[in-house]
mmCIF file of C-alpha atoms in Angstrom:
data_model
loop_
_atom_site.group_PDB
_atom_site.id
_atom_site.type_symbol
_atom_site.label_atom_id
_atom_site.label_comp_id
_atom_site.label_asym_id
_atom_site.label_seq_id
_atom_site.Cartn_x
_atom_site.Cartn_y
_atom_site.Cartn_z
ATOM 1 C CA LYS L 209 10.770 -1.125 10.330
ATOM 2 C CA GLU L 210 12.156 -2.668 7.193
ATOM 3 C CA GLN L 211 9.491 -4.356 5.101
ATOM 4 C CA THR L 212 10.956 -7.840 5.304
ATOM 5 C CA GLU L 213 8.542 -9.657 7.658
ATOM 6 C CA ILE L 214 5.075 -10.916 6.679
ATOM 7 C CA VAL L 215 2.670 -10.456 9.617
ATOM 8 C CA PRO L 216 -0.666 -12.343 10.016
ATOM 9 C CA LEU L 217 -3.829 -10.215 9.841
ATOM 10 C CA LEU L 218 -6.928 -11.567 8.086
ATOM 11 C CA ALA L 219 -4.944 -14.739 7.397
ATOM 12 C CA THR L 220 -3.805 -16.314 10.670
ATOM 13 C CA GLU L 221 -1.457 -18.883 9.120
ATOM 14 C CA TRP L 222 -0.427 -20.279 5.745
ATOM 15 C CA LYS L 223 1.638 -22.959 4.075
ATOM 16 C CA THR L 224 2.857 -23.727 0.570
ATOM 17 C CA GLU L 225 2.106 -26.796 -1.513
ATOM 18 C CA ASP L 226 3.134 -28.180 -4.896
ATOM 19 C CA GLU L 227 6.687 -26.800 -4.718
ATOM 20 C CA GLY L 228 5.485 -23.255 -4.085
ATOM 21 C CA ASN L 229 2.818 -23.217 -6.795
ATOM 22 C CA SER L 230 -0.033 -23.104 -4.253
ATOM 23 C CA TYR L 231 -0.674 -21.424 -0.908
ATOM 24 C CA ILE L 232 -3.254 -22.505 1.672
ATOM 25 C CA PHE L 233 -4.464 -19.758 4.024
ATOM 26 C CA LYS L 234 -6.465 -20.147 7.218
ATOM 27 C CA LEU L 235 -8.610 -17.084 7.914
ATOM 28 C CA ARG L 236 -9.619 -15.478 11.178
ATOM 29 C CA GLU L 237 -13.258 -15.990 12.137
ATOM 30 C CA ASP L 238 -13.843 -12.690 13.945
ATOM 31 C CA ALA L 239 -13.403 -10.265 11.028
ATOM 32 C CA TYR L 240 -16.430 -8.277 9.848
ATOM 33 C CA PHE L 241 -16.878 -5.806 7.026
ATOM 34 C CA GLN L 242 -17.700 -2.211 7.845
ATOM 35 C CA LYS L 243 -21.324 -1.275 7.316
ATOM 36 C CA GLY L 244 -22.074 -0.018 3.828
ATOM 37 C CA LYS L 245 -24.981 0.784 1.565
ATOM 38 C CA PHE L 246 -25.399 -2.772 0.307
ATOM 39 C CA GLN L 247 -24.574 -4.922 3.364
ATOM 40 C CA ASP L 248 -24.873 -4.384 7.108
ATOM 41 C CA GLY L 249 -21.400 -5.332 8.322
ATOM 42 C CA ARG L 250 -21.471 -9.083 7.727
ATOM 43 C CA GLN L 251 -18.757 -11.599 8.556
ATOM 44 C CA MET L 252 -15.826 -11.904 6.165
ATOM 45 C CA LYS L 253 -15.435 -15.425 4.772
ATOM 46 C CA ALA L 254 -13.397 -17.424 2.276
ATOM 47 C CA GLU L 255 -15.736 -16.524 -0.625
ATOM 48 C CA ASP L 256 -14.786 -12.872 -0.087
ATOM 49 C CA VAL L 257 -11.090 -13.697 -0.324
ATOM 50 C CA LYS L 258 -11.688 -15.642 -3.539
ATOM 51 C CA TYR L 259 -13.735 -12.794 -5.023
ATOM 52 C CA SER L 260 -11.283 -10.063 -4.031
ATOM 53 C CA LEU L 261 -8.052 -11.763 -5.115
ATOM 54 C CA GLU L 262 -9.451 -13.040 -8.429
ATOM 55 C CA ARG L 263 -10.931 -9.594 -9.105
ATOM 56 C CA SER L 264 -7.553 -7.980 -8.522
ATOM 57 C CA SER L 265 -5.720 -10.607 -10.556
ATOM 58 C CA LYS L 266 -8.005 -10.253 -13.578
ATOM 59 C CA GLU L 267 -9.057 -6.601 -13.494
ATOM 60 C CA SER L 268 -6.332 -4.524 -11.832
ATOM 61 C CA ALA L 269 -4.874 -2.027 -14.280
ATOM 62 C CA LEU L 270 -1.685 -2.042 -12.184
ATOM 63 C CA ASN L 271 -1.309 -5.842 -12.424
ATOM 64 C CA ARG L 272 -1.164 -6.197 -8.637
ATOM 65 C CA LEU L 273 -1.392 -10.016 -8.553
ATOM 66 C CA PRO L 274 0.253 -11.200 -11.769
ATOM 67 C CA SER L 275 0.931 -14.763 -10.649
ATOM 68 C CA VAL L 276 -2.530 -15.757 -9.363
ATOM 69 C CA LYS L 277 -4.306 -18.345 -11.535
ATOM 70 C CA ASN L 278 -7.356 -18.938 -9.337
ATOM 71 C CA VAL L 279 -8.552 -19.265 -5.744
ATOM 72 C CA GLU L 280 -10.321 -22.333 -4.323
ATOM 73 C CA VAL L 281 -12.638 -22.190 -1.299
ATOM 74 C CA LEU L 282 -11.749 -25.103 1.013
ATOM 75 C CA GLY L 283 -14.141 -24.102 3.797
ATOM 76 C CA ASP L 284 -15.759 -21.011 5.302
ATOM 77 C CA PHE L 285 -12.388 -19.884 6.632
ATOM 78 C CA GLU L 286 -9.823 -21.586 4.406
ATOM 79 C CA VAL L 287 -8.694 -20.867 0.845
ATOM 80 C CA LYS L 288 -6.154 -22.243 -1.593
ATOM 81 C CA VAL L 289 -4.483 -19.814 -3.975
ATOM 82 C CA ASN L 290 -3.069 -21.438 -7.104
ATOM 83 C CA LEU L 291 -0.293 -19.607 -8.934
ATOM 84 C CA THR L 292 0.677 -19.791 -12.584
ATOM 85 C CA THR L 293 4.230 -20.399 -11.384
ATOM 86 C CA ALA L 294 6.085 -20.323 -8.070
ATOM 87 C CA ASP L 295 6.576 -16.664 -7.150
ATOM 88 C CA ALA L 296 8.758 -15.340 -4.332
ATOM 89 C CA THR L 297 6.990 -11.968 -4.512
ATOM 90 C CA PHE L 298 3.477 -13.373 -3.923
ATOM 91 C CA LEU L 299 3.166 -12.794 -0.160
ATOM 92 C CA THR L 300 4.599 -9.299 -0.489
ATOM 93 C CA ASN L 301 2.154 -8.565 -3.322
ATOM 94 C CA LEU L 302 -0.717 -9.524 -1.011
ATOM 95 C CA THR L 303 0.228 -6.620 1.284
ATOM 96 C CA ASN L 304 -0.429 -4.137 -1.530
ATOM 97 C CA ALA L 305 -3.358 -1.843 -0.677
ATOM 98 C CA GLY L 306 -5.042 -2.815 -3.944
ATOM 99 C CA ASN L 307 -5.330 -6.423 -2.761
ATOM 100 C CA VAL L 308 -7.429 -5.814 0.348
ATOM 101 C CA ILE L 309 -10.492 -8.015 0.909
ATOM 102 C CA VAL L 310 -13.728 -6.290 -0.097
ATOM 103 C CA PRO L 311 -17.423 -7.335 -0.111
ATOM 104 C CA LYS L 312 -18.871 -8.173 -3.516
ATOM 105 C CA GLU L 313 -22.184 -6.451 -2.697
ATOM 106 C CA GLU L 314 -20.504 -3.070 -2.210
ATOM 107 C CA VAL L 315 -18.220 -3.377 -5.248
ATOM 108 C CA GLU L 316 -21.030 -4.322 -7.604
ATOM 109 C CA GLY L 317 -23.585 -2.063 -5.930
ATOM 110 C CA HIS L 318 -21.482 1.086 -6.305
ATOM 111 C CA GLY L 319 -19.904 0.115 -9.627
ATOM 112 C CA ASP L 320 -17.392 2.700 -10.799
ATOM 113 C CA ALA L 321 -18.094 4.751 -7.652
ATOM 114 C CA PHE L 322 -16.740 2.074 -5.295
ATOM 115 C CA GLY L 323 -13.371 3.845 -5.226
ATOM 116 C CA THR L 324 -14.955 6.745 -3.315
ATOM 117 C CA ASN L 325 -17.210 4.497 -1.194
ATOM 118 C CA LEU L 326 -14.645 2.028 0.057
ATOM 119 C CA VAL L 327 -15.644 -0.756 2.449
ATOM 120 C CA GLY L 328 -13.213 -3.195 4.036
ATOM 121 C CA THR L 329 -12.440 -4.867 7.369
ATOM 122 C CA GLY L 330 -10.071 -2.274 8.831
ATOM 123 C CA PRO L 331 -10.165 -0.248 12.067
ATOM 124 C CA PHE L 332 -11.598 2.892 10.409
ATOM 125 C CA SER L 333 -14.609 3.327 8.104
ATOM 126 C CA LEU L 334 -14.696 5.845 5.271
ATOM 127 C CA THR L 335 -17.764 7.997 5.973
ATOM 128 C CA GLU L 336 -17.209 10.850 3.527
ATOM 129 C CA PHE L 337 -15.018 11.493 0.495
ATOM 130 C CA LYS L 338 -14.809 14.737 -1.471
ATOM 131 C CA LYS L 339 -12.441 14.724 -4.438
ATOM 132 C CA ASP L 340 -9.540 17.203 -4.128
ATOM 133 C CA SER L 341 -10.846 18.199 -0.698
ATOM 134 C CA HIS L 342 -10.970 15.660 2.113
ATOM 135 C CA ALA L 343 -11.742 12.170 3.361
ATOM 136 C CA LYS L 344 -13.433 11.560 6.698
ATOM 137 C CA LEU L 345 -12.851 8.364 8.705
ATOM 138 C CA GLU L 346 -14.615 7.089 11.820
ATOM 139 C CA ARG L 347 -13.577 4.295 14.153
ATOM 140 C CA ASN L 348 -15.014 0.883 13.259
ATOM 141 C CA ASP L 349 -16.094 -0.567 16.599
ATOM 142 C CA LYS L 350 -16.542 -4.062 15.101
ATOM 143 C CA TYR L 351 -12.855 -4.214 14.180
ATOM 144 C CA TRP L 352 -11.340 -7.510 15.323
ATOM 145 C CA GLY L 353 -7.980 -6.073 16.398
ATOM 146 C CA GLU L 354 -6.802 -3.606 18.996
ATOM 147 C CA LYS L 355 -9.232 -0.712 19.472
ATOM 148 C CA PRO L 356 -7.835 2.460 17.856
ATOM 149 C CA HIS L 357 -7.068 5.353 20.203
ATOM 150 C CA LEU L 358 -8.778 7.836 17.856
ATOM 151 C CA ASP L 359 -12.511 8.291 17.308
ATOM 152 C CA GLY L 360 -11.677 9.152 13.718
ATOM 153 C CA ALA L 361 -9.471 11.188 11.426
ATOM 154 C CA ASN L 362 -9.868 13.767 8.678
ATOM 155 C CA PHE L 363 -7.494 13.711 5.714
ATOM 156 C CA LYS L 364 -7.118 16.914 3.705
ATOM 157 C CA PHE L 365 -5.686 16.905 0.199
ATOM 158 C CA ILE L 366 -3.218 19.772 -0.248
ATOM 159 C CA THR L 367 -1.143 19.895 -3.432
ATOM 160 C CA ASP L 368 0.942 22.997 -2.603
ATOM 161 C CA PRO L 369 3.886 22.098 -0.283
ATOM 162 C CA ASN L 370 4.001 25.669 1.043
ATOM 163 C CA MET L 371 0.345 25.512 2.044
ATOM 164 C CA THR L 372 1.013 22.209 3.810
ATOM 165 C CA VAL L 373 3.761 23.748 5.935
ATOM 166 C CA ASN L 374 1.641 26.815 6.720
ATOM 167 C CA ALA L 375 -1.269 24.587 7.775
ATOM 168 C CA LEU L 376 1.050 22.770 10.178
ATOM 169 C CA ARG L 377 2.324 26.030 11.640
ATOM 170 C CA THR L 378 -1.185 27.393 12.220
ATOM 171 C CA GLY L 379 -2.469 24.159 13.719
ATOM 172 C CA GLU L 380 -4.926 23.488 10.901
ATOM 173 C CA LEU L 381 -3.113 20.152 10.407
ATOM 174 C CA ASP L 382 -1.873 17.861 13.165
ATOM 175 C CA VAL L 383 0.217 15.673 10.860
ATOM 176 C CA ALA L 384 1.510 16.018 7.302
ATOM 177 C CA THR L 385 2.890 13.010 5.433
ATOM 178 C CA ASP L 386 4.399 14.702 2.406
ATOM 179 C CA VAL L 387 6.844 17.463 3.239
ATOM 180 C CA SER L 388 9.660 18.400 0.868
ATOM 181 C CA GLY L 389 12.128 21.088 -0.109
ATOM 182 C CA GLU L 390 12.460 24.177 2.070
ATOM 183 C CA GLY L 391 9.521 23.009 4.149
ATOM 184 C CA ILE L 392 11.808 20.461 5.802
ATOM 185 C CA ASP L 393 14.129 23.171 7.123
ATOM 186 C CA ILE L 394 11.199 25.370 8.192
ATOM 187 C CA ILE L 395 9.697 22.570 10.269
ATOM 188 C CA LYS L 396 13.066 21.687 11.822
ATOM 189 C CA ASN L 397 13.386 25.293 12.997
ATOM 190 C CA GLU L 398 9.853 25.490 14.467
ATOM 191 C CA LYS L 399 9.898 24.720 18.200
ATOM 192 C CA ASN L 400 6.250 23.586 18.169
ATOM 193 C CA LEU L 401 6.757 21.124 15.312
ATOM 194 C CA GLU L 402 8.649 17.854 15.063
ATOM 195 C CA ILE L 403 9.842 16.149 11.906
ATOM 196 C CA LYS L 404 10.118 12.374 11.776
ATOM 197 C CA GLU L 405 12.112 10.751 8.994
ATOM 198 C CA VAL L 406 12.187 7.113 7.881
ATOM 199 C CA GLU L 407 13.779 5.518 4.851
ATOM 200 C CA GLY L 408 11.285 5.469 2.003
ATOM 201 C CA LEU L 409 10.703 2.918 -0.732
ATOM 202 C CA HIS L 410 10.817 5.432 -3.574
ATOM 203 C CA VAL L 411 13.687 5.424 -6.066
ATOM 204 C CA ALA L 412 14.213 8.402 -8.396
ATOM 205 C CA TYR L 413 16.175 7.463 -11.495
ATOM 206 C CA ILE L 414 17.068 8.130 -15.119
ATOM 207 C CA TYR L 415 17.065 5.052 -17.327
ATOM 208 C CA MET L 416 18.761 4.306 -20.629
ATOM 209 C CA ASN L 417 17.400 2.644 -23.761
ATOM 210 C CA GLN L 418 18.937 -0.829 -23.839
ATOM 211 C CA LEU L 419 17.394 -1.793 -27.189
ATOM 212 C CA GLU L 420 18.281 1.075 -29.522
ATOM 213 C CA GLY L 421 20.845 3.824 -30.024
ATOM 214 C CA PRO L 422 24.313 4.191 -28.505
ATOM 215 C CA THR L 423 23.131 3.024 -25.052
ATOM 216 C CA LYS L 424 22.290 -0.368 -26.529
ATOM 217 C CA ASP L 425 26.001 -1.048 -25.981
ATOM 218 C CA LYS L 426 26.583 -2.156 -22.375
ATOM 219 C CA LYS L 427 30.030 -0.483 -22.354
ATOM 220 C CA VAL L 428 28.443 2.872 -23.220
ATOM 221 C CA ARG L 429 25.976 2.489 -20.361
ATOM 222 C CA GLU L 430 28.784 1.579 -17.984
ATOM 223 C CA ALA L 431 30.791 4.612 -19.094
ATOM 224 C CA ILE L 432 27.838 6.962 -18.529
ATOM 225 C CA ALA L 433 27.150 5.456 -15.106
ATOM 226 C CA MET L 434 30.801 5.833 -14.109
ATOM 227 C CA ALA L 435 30.960 9.406 -15.402
ATOM 228 C CA ILE L 436 28.042 10.659 -13.285
ATOM 229 C CA ASP L 437 28.969 12.000 -9.852
ATOM 230 C CA LYS L 438 25.980 10.616 -7.980
ATOM 231 C CA ASP L 439 26.922 12.211 -4.661
ATOM 232 C CA SER L 440 26.972 15.699 -6.180
ATOM 233 C CA LEU L 441 23.817 15.002 -8.187
ATOM 234 C CA VAL L 442 21.861 13.930 -5.108
ATOM 235 C CA LYS L 443 23.091 16.908 -3.077
ATOM 236 C CA GLY L 444 22.160 19.272 -5.901
ATOM 237 C CA VAL L 445 18.652 17.913 -6.493
ATOM 238 C CA TYR L 446 17.783 17.098 -2.868
ATOM 239 C CA GLN L 447 19.260 20.062 -1.051
ATOM 240 C CA HIS L 448 17.528 19.414 2.254
ATOM 241 C CA GLY L 449 18.803 15.917 2.980
ATOM 242 C CA GLU L 450 15.794 14.060 1.572
ATOM 243 C CA ALA L 451 17.768 11.400 -0.301
ATOM 244 C CA THR L 452 20.891 9.274 -0.437
ATOM 245 C CA PRO L 453 22.726 7.954 -3.531
ATOM 246 C CA ALA L 454 21.391 4.598 -4.723
ATOM 247 C CA SER L 455 23.614 1.641 -5.503
ATOM 248 C CA LEU L 456 20.816 -0.727 -6.559
ATOM 249 C CA PRO L 457 17.413 -0.392 -8.241
ATOM 250 C CA LEU L 458 15.795 -1.389 -4.910
ATOM 251 C CA PRO L 459 15.958 0.748 -1.725
ATOM 252 C CA PRO L 460 17.378 -0.694 1.541
ATOM 253 C CA GLY L 461 13.900 -0.864 3.095
ATOM 254 C CA SER L 462 12.644 -3.303 0.461
ATOM 255 C CA TRP L 463 12.381 -7.027 1.225
ATOM 256 C CA GLY L 464 14.258 -7.714 -2.014
ATOM 257 C CA TYR L 465 17.251 -5.431 -1.300
#
């Protein structure tokens, strides 16, 4: 599905105020954190939203919430997010994985190790993480939403595409999410395997210096763009049908396309 619709989860409803400079969110009252080392699966409240969003806004190296000025707690299950300026990307930015709601006790208790001891409100809890090896998840039975059909899942980190395909063929893996190159054709020709393809949000590109050198001139940039046969380039680089020529900097699946 194209990423154009904002769906309620921890926030059940919201409205804008002050000509789009503020958002008021009402929160669900049946969301609980997963059990961790520093809290026992307590209820998620407005203070957690304030802590998490302000933490991301001020500390994220990837600048995940650039427009957030501060967050006000209006009640146990209501917050007001004030922006530095009206921002049409704000709701979409909230869906970024780096802006999930997390408990302060776990973040501060683990310190720099929180990234490998994640705790949130989702349907699966992270029970084990080994760098460059695997991550083990188990179903969170206190999850507020629909009960997952799986008891858990194991994620293996495999950097070699050939090893990924071989692991699928031998049954070591049930699902692989990153298949490329010749592996695509191999899987298509395996009767016991099925490949599912959806339009991605990744754009591969070469950019030109617009401040210095010959490409500072817009006409030079236009000439280079017109001279490149994008169809042939895409077919030559992505020989297994993994890509289509781009006409805009944003892919069709993006809300801003």
